[in-house]
Amino acid sequence: LNQYVGFDSITRQIETKLLKRGFQFNVMVVGQTGLGKSTLINTLFASHLIDSKGRVDAFEQPRSTTEIHPVSHLIIENGVKLRLNIVDSPGYGEQINNENCWDPIIKYIKDQHSAYLRKELTAMRERYITDTRIHCCLFFINPTGHTLRPIDVTVMKKLADVVNVVPVIAKSDSLTLEERAQFKARIRDEMEYHDIHAYPFDSDEFEEGERELNERMRDLIPFAVVGSERNVVIDGKTVRGRKNRYGVINVENENHCEFNQLRTFLTRTHLQDLIETTALKHYEAFRSRQLLALKESSA
Ligand code: GDP
Ligand code: MG
């Protein structure tokens, strides 16, 4: 008698279905104007496309950022579709009075949760709700080598309450390796001191390997990145890089900066978890608050 029922293929079935439908990944970049946000985004995903021979449409982005608007890109890699939405945000903390300068950014994130909830609650549920919730917020830190600005602490804390925050040290080519290591440690200390809960989080369901990976990531974060939209030739090979007075920085060389580690983190090791954590942690928290408020107002 054949005992094999075959339900183990369900994982493959689900996978195939999911892969066909494709998935959506929404990234927001936050930080002062001029820290290289647009450049890094272009470096991250443009080079990804080049080395993966993927396809993309509308890979165009307006240069100045005066309001919050997502730009959508379609990436196809080995038949897998990824709808990548990049949300650029206006630089904050640049006015004389910076009170509530983070409001539009936080509001944008909450508005996406609220739109999702509205669709979930409508009687005729859509089969697949378009997901515009921000899965990852890349927070750009000025490479001063000193401490975080008070306003950065405030904004990062507000963000961490509603979204997965991944801090990066912008333009890290301006720091020596020693300064960089010290700055990273200082930022981690400050975040702990101010009780800022950045991504990644551990879950009870995690296996040993996943815990270890997250432990390693927490030792690495904030990623010290360098971005460039220019190609340079190093040893006859064309790479993304920056030429300065002293030499050439190869953006993808792990001895030069942590661009590669960030890219692996975002697109390989933590893509699914960023999406899941958004739904299970941030959105759930929003949802229960909203439903509670609804109940109270109708009681
Ligand atoms: P945004 O305002 O944060 O979007 O910043 P941009 O991406 O427009 O970059 C501002 C300027 O910084 C441009 O001249 C970039 O070429 C430069 N830039 C971007 N990334 C880096 C970097 O990693 N290192 C250095 N040294 N300059 C950078
Ligand atoms: Mg920009």
Coordinates of C-alpha atoms and ligand atoms in Angstrom, one line a residue:
L1 CA 0.0 0.0 0.0
N2 CA 1.3 3.4 -0.9
Q3 CA 1.1 5.5 2.3
Y4 CA 2.2 8.6 0.5
V5 CA -0.6 11.1 0.2
G6 CA 1.4 13.9 -1.3
F7 CA 0.3 16.8 0.7
D8 CA 4.0 17.7 1.3
S9 CA 3.9 19.2 -2.2
I10 CA 1.6 21.9 -0.8
T11 CA 4.7 24.0 0.0
R12 CA 5.7 23.8 -3.6
Q13 CA 2.1 24.6 -4.7
I14 CA 1.9 27.6 -2.4
E15 CA 5.3 28.7 -3.6
T16 CA 4.4 28.4 -7.3
K17 CA 1.3 30.4 -6.7
L18 CA 3.0 33.1 -4.8
L19 CA 5.8 33.3 -7.3
K20 CA 3.4 33.7 -10.2
R21 CA 1.5 36.4 -8.5
G22 CA 4.8 38.0 -7.7
F23 CA 5.4 40.0 -4.6
Q24 CA 5.6 43.6 -3.6
F25 CA 8.4 45.1 -1.6
N26 CA 8.0 48.7 -0.4
V27 CA 11.1 50.6 0.8
M28 CA 11.2 54.1 2.2
V29 CA 14.3 56.2 2.5
V30 CA 14.5 58.8 5.2
G31 CA 17.3 61.3 6.1
Q32 CA 18.7 64.8 5.5
T33 CA 18.9 66.1 2.0
G34 CA 22.3 65.4 0.3
L35 CA 23.1 62.2 2.3
G36 CA 23.0 60.1 -0.9
K37 CA 19.5 58.5 -0.6
S38 CA 18.6 58.7 -4.2
T39 CA 22.1 57.6 -5.2
L40 CA 22.1 54.6 -3.0
I41 CA 18.7 53.4 -4.2
N42 CA 19.9 53.7 -7.7
T43 CA 23.1 51.8 -6.8
L44 CA 21.2 49.1 -5.0
F45 CA 18.7 48.2 -7.5
A46 CA 20.3 49.3 -10.8
S47 CA 23.4 47.1 -10.1
H48 CA 21.1 44.3 -9.0
L49 CA 19.5 44.4 -12.3
I50 CA 22.7 44.4 -14.2
D51 CA 24.2 41.4 -12.5
S52 CA 20.9 39.5 -12.4
K53 CA 20.0 40.3 -16.1
G54 CA 16.6 41.2 -14.8
R55 CA 14.2 43.6 -16.5
V56 CA 12.9 46.8 -15.3
D57 CA 10.4 49.4 -16.4
A58 CA 10.2 53.0 -15.6
F59 CA 13.5 53.1 -13.8
E60 CA 13.4 56.8 -13.6
Q61 CA 13.2 59.0 -10.6
P62 CA 12.7 62.7 -10.3
R63 CA 15.8 64.2 -8.8
S64 CA 14.4 66.6 -6.3
T65 CA 12.2 65.4 -3.5
T66 CA 9.6 67.8 -2.4
E67 CA 6.8 65.4 -1.5
I68 CA 6.3 61.8 -0.6
H69 CA 5.5 59.7 -3.6
P70 CA 6.3 56.1 -4.4
V71 CA 8.1 55.1 -7.6
S72 CA 7.4 51.7 -8.9
H73 CA 9.8 49.3 -10.6
L74 CA 9.2 45.8 -11.8
I75 CA 12.1 43.4 -11.4
I76 CA 12.0 39.9 -13.0
E77 CA 14.6 37.4 -12.0
N78 CA 14.4 33.8 -13.1
G79 CA 10.7 34.1 -13.7
V80 CA 10.1 35.6 -10.3
K81 CA 8.4 39.0 -10.3
L82 CA 9.2 41.6 -7.7
R83 CA 7.3 44.8 -7.7
L84 CA 9.6 47.2 -6.0
N85 CA 8.2 50.5 -4.7
I86 CA 10.6 53.1 -3.6
V87 CA 9.3 55.9 -1.4
D88 CA 11.6 58.9 -1.3
S89 CA 10.9 61.3 1.5
P90 CA 11.7 65.0 1.8
G91 CA 14.8 65.8 3.9
Y92 CA 13.7 66.7 7.4
G93 CA 15.2 68.7 10.2
E94 CA 16.4 71.5 7.9
Q95 CA 14.2 74.2 9.0
I96 CA 14.7 76.7 11.9
N97 CA 11.7 75.2 13.7
N98 CA 11.8 71.4 13.3
E99 CA 8.9 70.7 15.5
N100 CA 6.8 67.9 14.0
C101 CA 8.9 67.8 10.9
W102 CA 8.6 64.1 10.9
D103 CA 4.8 64.2 10.8
P104 CA 4.4 63.8 7.0
I105 CA 6.7 60.8 7.0
I106 CA 4.9 59.0 9.9
K107 CA 1.5 60.0 8.4
Y108 CA 2.5 58.4 5.1
I109 CA 3.3 55.1 6.8
K110 CA 0.1 55.1 8.8
D111 CA -2.0 56.1 5.8
Q112 CA -0.8 52.9 4.1
H113 CA -1.8 50.8 7.1
S114 CA -5.1 52.5 7.2
A115 CA -5.8 52.0 3.5
Y116 CA -5.0 48.3 3.9
L117 CA -7.3 48.0 6.8
R118 CA -10.1 49.7 4.9
K119 CA -9.7 47.2 2.1
E120 CA -9.6 44.3 4.6
L121 CA -12.9 45.5 6.2
T122 CA -14.9 46.0 3.1
A123 CA -17.6 43.4 2.5
M124 CA -16.5 42.4 -0.9
R125 CA -12.9 41.7 -0.1
E126 CA -10.5 41.9 -2.9
R127 CA -8.8 38.6 -3.5
Y128 CA -5.4 40.2 -3.2
I129 CA -5.1 43.5 -1.6
T130 CA -2.5 45.8 -3.1
D131 CA 0.1 46.2 -0.4
T132 CA 1.5 49.7 -0.1
R133 CA 2.6 49.2 3.5
I134 CA 6.3 50.2 4.0
H135 CA 8.2 47.0 4.6
C136 CA 11.5 48.7 5.3
C137 CA 12.6 52.2 6.2
L138 CA 16.3 52.9 5.4
F139 CA 17.3 55.6 7.8
F140 CA 20.3 57.6 6.6
I141 CA 22.8 58.8 9.3
N142 CA 25.1 61.7 8.6
P143 CA 28.8 60.4 8.7
T144 CA 29.9 62.9 11.4
G145 CA 31.8 60.3 13.4
H146 CA 30.4 61.8 16.5
T147 CA 26.9 61.2 17.8
L148 CA 23.4 61.2 16.5
R149 CA 21.6 64.5 16.4
P150 CA 18.8 64.8 18.9
I151 CA 16.4 65.2 16.0
D152 CA 17.6 61.9 14.5
V153 CA 17.0 60.1 17.7
T154 CA 13.5 61.5 17.9
V155 CA 12.6 60.6 14.3
M156 CA 14.2 57.2 14.5
K157 CA 12.2 56.4 17.6
K158 CA 9.0 57.6 16.1
L159 CA 9.7 55.5 13.0
A160 CA 10.6 52.4 14.9
D161 CA 7.2 52.4 16.5
V162 CA 5.4 52.0 13.1
V163 CA 7.9 50.5 10.7
N164 CA 11.0 48.2 10.3
V165 CA 13.9 50.7 10.6
V166 CA 17.3 49.8 9.2
P167 CA 19.8 52.5 9.9
V168 CA 22.7 53.1 7.5
I169 CA 25.7 55.4 7.7
A170 CA 25.6 57.5 4.6
K171 CA 28.7 58.3 2.5
S172 CA 30.9 56.2 4.7
D173 CA 33.8 56.8 2.4
S174 CA 34.4 59.9 4.4
L175 CA 35.3 57.9 7.5
T176 CA 38.5 55.9 8.1
L177 CA 37.9 52.2 9.0
E178 CA 38.7 53.0 12.6
E179 CA 36.3 56.0 12.8
R180 CA 33.7 53.9 11.1
A181 CA 34.0 51.1 13.7
Q182 CA 33.8 53.5 16.6
F183 CA 30.9 55.4 15.0
K184 CA 28.9 52.2 14.5
A185 CA 29.4 51.1 18.1
R186 CA 28.4 54.6 19.3
I187 CA 25.2 54.5 17.3
R188 CA 24.3 51.1 18.6
D189 CA 24.9 52.3 22.1
E190 CA 22.8 55.4 21.6
M191 CA 20.0 53.4 20.0
E192 CA 20.0 51.1 23.0
Y193 CA 20.1 54.0 25.4
H194 CA 17.2 55.7 23.8
D195 CA 15.3 52.4 23.6
I196 CA 15.0 52.5 19.8
H197 CA 13.9 49.1 18.6
A198 CA 15.3 48.7 15.1
Y199 CA 14.9 45.7 12.8
P200 CA 15.5 42.7 12.9
F201 CA 13.5 41.2 15.7
D202 CA 13.6 37.6 16.9
S203 CA 10.5 35.5 16.9
D204 CA 9.6 32.5 19.0
E205 CA 9.3 30.4 15.9
F206 CA 12.9 31.1 14.8
E207 CA 15.3 28.3 14.5
E208 CA 18.9 28.5 15.8
G209 CA 20.3 29.5 12.4
E210 CA 17.8 32.4 12.1
R211 CA 18.7 33.6 15.5
E212 CA 22.4 33.5 14.8
L213 CA 21.9 35.3 11.5
N214 CA 20.0 38.1 13.2
E215 CA 22.7 38.3 15.9
R216 CA 25.3 38.7 13.2
M217 CA 23.2 41.4 11.5
R218 CA 22.8 43.3 14.7
D219 CA 26.6 43.4 15.1
L220 CA 26.8 44.7 11.6
I221 CA 24.0 47.3 11.6
P222 CA 24.2 50.3 10.9
F223 CA 25.5 49.3 7.5
A224 CA 28.2 51.7 6.4
V225 CA 27.4 52.4 2.8
V226 CA 28.7 54.1 -0.3
G227 CA 26.6 54.8 -3.3
S228 CA 27.5 55.7 -6.8
E229 CA 25.8 56.0 -10.1
R230 CA 29.1 55.9 -12.0
N231 CA 31.0 53.0 -13.3
V232 CA 34.7 52.9 -12.8
V233 CA 37.2 50.4 -14.2
I234 CA 39.2 48.4 -11.7
D235 CA 41.7 45.8 -13.0
G236 CA 39.9 45.8 -16.3
K237 CA 36.5 45.2 -14.7
T238 CA 33.7 47.7 -14.8
V239 CA 32.2 48.3 -11.3
R240 CA 30.1 50.8 -9.4
G241 CA 32.6 53.1 -7.8
R242 CA 33.7 56.5 -6.7
K243 CA 37.0 58.1 -7.6
N244 CA 38.5 60.5 -5.2
R245 CA 41.9 62.1 -4.7
Y246 CA 43.4 59.0 -3.1
G247 CA 42.0 56.2 -5.2
V248 CA 39.0 54.4 -6.2
I249 CA 36.3 53.0 -4.0
N250 CA 34.6 49.9 -5.3
V251 CA 31.1 50.1 -3.9
E252 CA 30.7 46.3 -4.1
N253 CA 34.0 45.5 -2.4
E254 CA 33.3 44.4 1.2
N255 CA 36.7 45.7 2.3
H256 CA 35.6 49.1 1.1
C257 CA 32.1 49.4 2.5
E258 CA 29.0 47.4 3.5
F259 CA 26.9 48.0 0.4
N260 CA 27.0 44.3 -0.5
Q261 CA 26.0 43.3 3.0
L262 CA 23.0 45.7 2.9
R263 CA 21.9 44.4 -0.5
T264 CA 22.1 40.8 0.6
F265 CA 20.2 41.6 3.7
L266 CA 17.4 43.4 1.8
T267 CA 17.1 41.2 -1.3
R268 CA 18.2 37.8 -0.1
T269 CA 18.2 37.0 3.6
H270 CA 15.6 39.3 5.0
L271 CA 13.2 40.2 2.2
Q272 CA 10.5 37.8 3.3
D273 CA 10.9 38.5 7.0
L274 CA 10.7 42.3 6.4
I275 CA 7.3 41.7 4.7
E276 CA 6.1 39.3 7.3
T277 CA 7.2 41.5 10.2
T278 CA 5.4 44.5 8.7
A279 CA 2.2 42.5 8.6
L280 CA 2.5 40.6 11.9
K281 CA 4.0 43.2 14.1
H282 CA 3.5 46.8 12.8
Y283 CA 0.3 46.4 10.9
E284 CA -1.3 44.2 13.6
A285 CA -0.5 46.8 16.3
F286 CA -2.0 49.5 14.1
R287 CA -5.0 47.3 13.3
S288 CA -5.8 46.4 16.9
R289 CA -5.5 50.1 18.0
Q290 CA -7.9 51.1 15.2
L291 CA -10.4 48.4 15.9
L292 CA -10.3 49.2 19.6
A293 CA -10.9 52.9 18.9
L294 CA -13.8 51.9 16.7
K295 CA -15.4 49.7 19.3
E296 CA -15.0 52.4 22.0
S297 CA -16.6 55.1 19.8
S298 CA -19.6 52.9 19.0
A299 CA -20.1 51.8 22.6
Ligands
GDP1 P1 19.8 62.8 -1.4 O1 19.4 64.2 -1.3 O2 19.9 62.1 -0.1 O3 18.9 62.0 -2.3 O4 21.3 62.7 -2.0 P2 21.7 62.4 -3.5 O5 21.6 60.9 -3.8 O6 21.1 63.3 -4.4 O7 23.3 62.7 -3.4 C1 23.8 64.0 -3.0 C2 25.3 64.1 -3.5 O8 26.1 63.2 -2.7 C3 25.5 63.8 -4.9 O9 26.5 64.7 -5.4 C4 26.1 62.4 -4.9 O10 27.0 62.1 -6.0 C5 26.9 62.4 -3.6 N1 26.9 61.1 -3.0 C6 26.0 60.1 -3.0 N2 26.4 59.0 -2.3 C7 27.6 59.3 -1.9 C8 28.6 58.5 -1.2 O11 28.4 57.3 -0.8 N3 29.8 59.1 -1.0 C9 30.1 60.3 -1.4 N4 31.3 60.8 -1.1 N5 29.2 61.1 -2.1 C10 28.0 60.6 -2.4
MG2 MG 17.1 62.5 -3.3

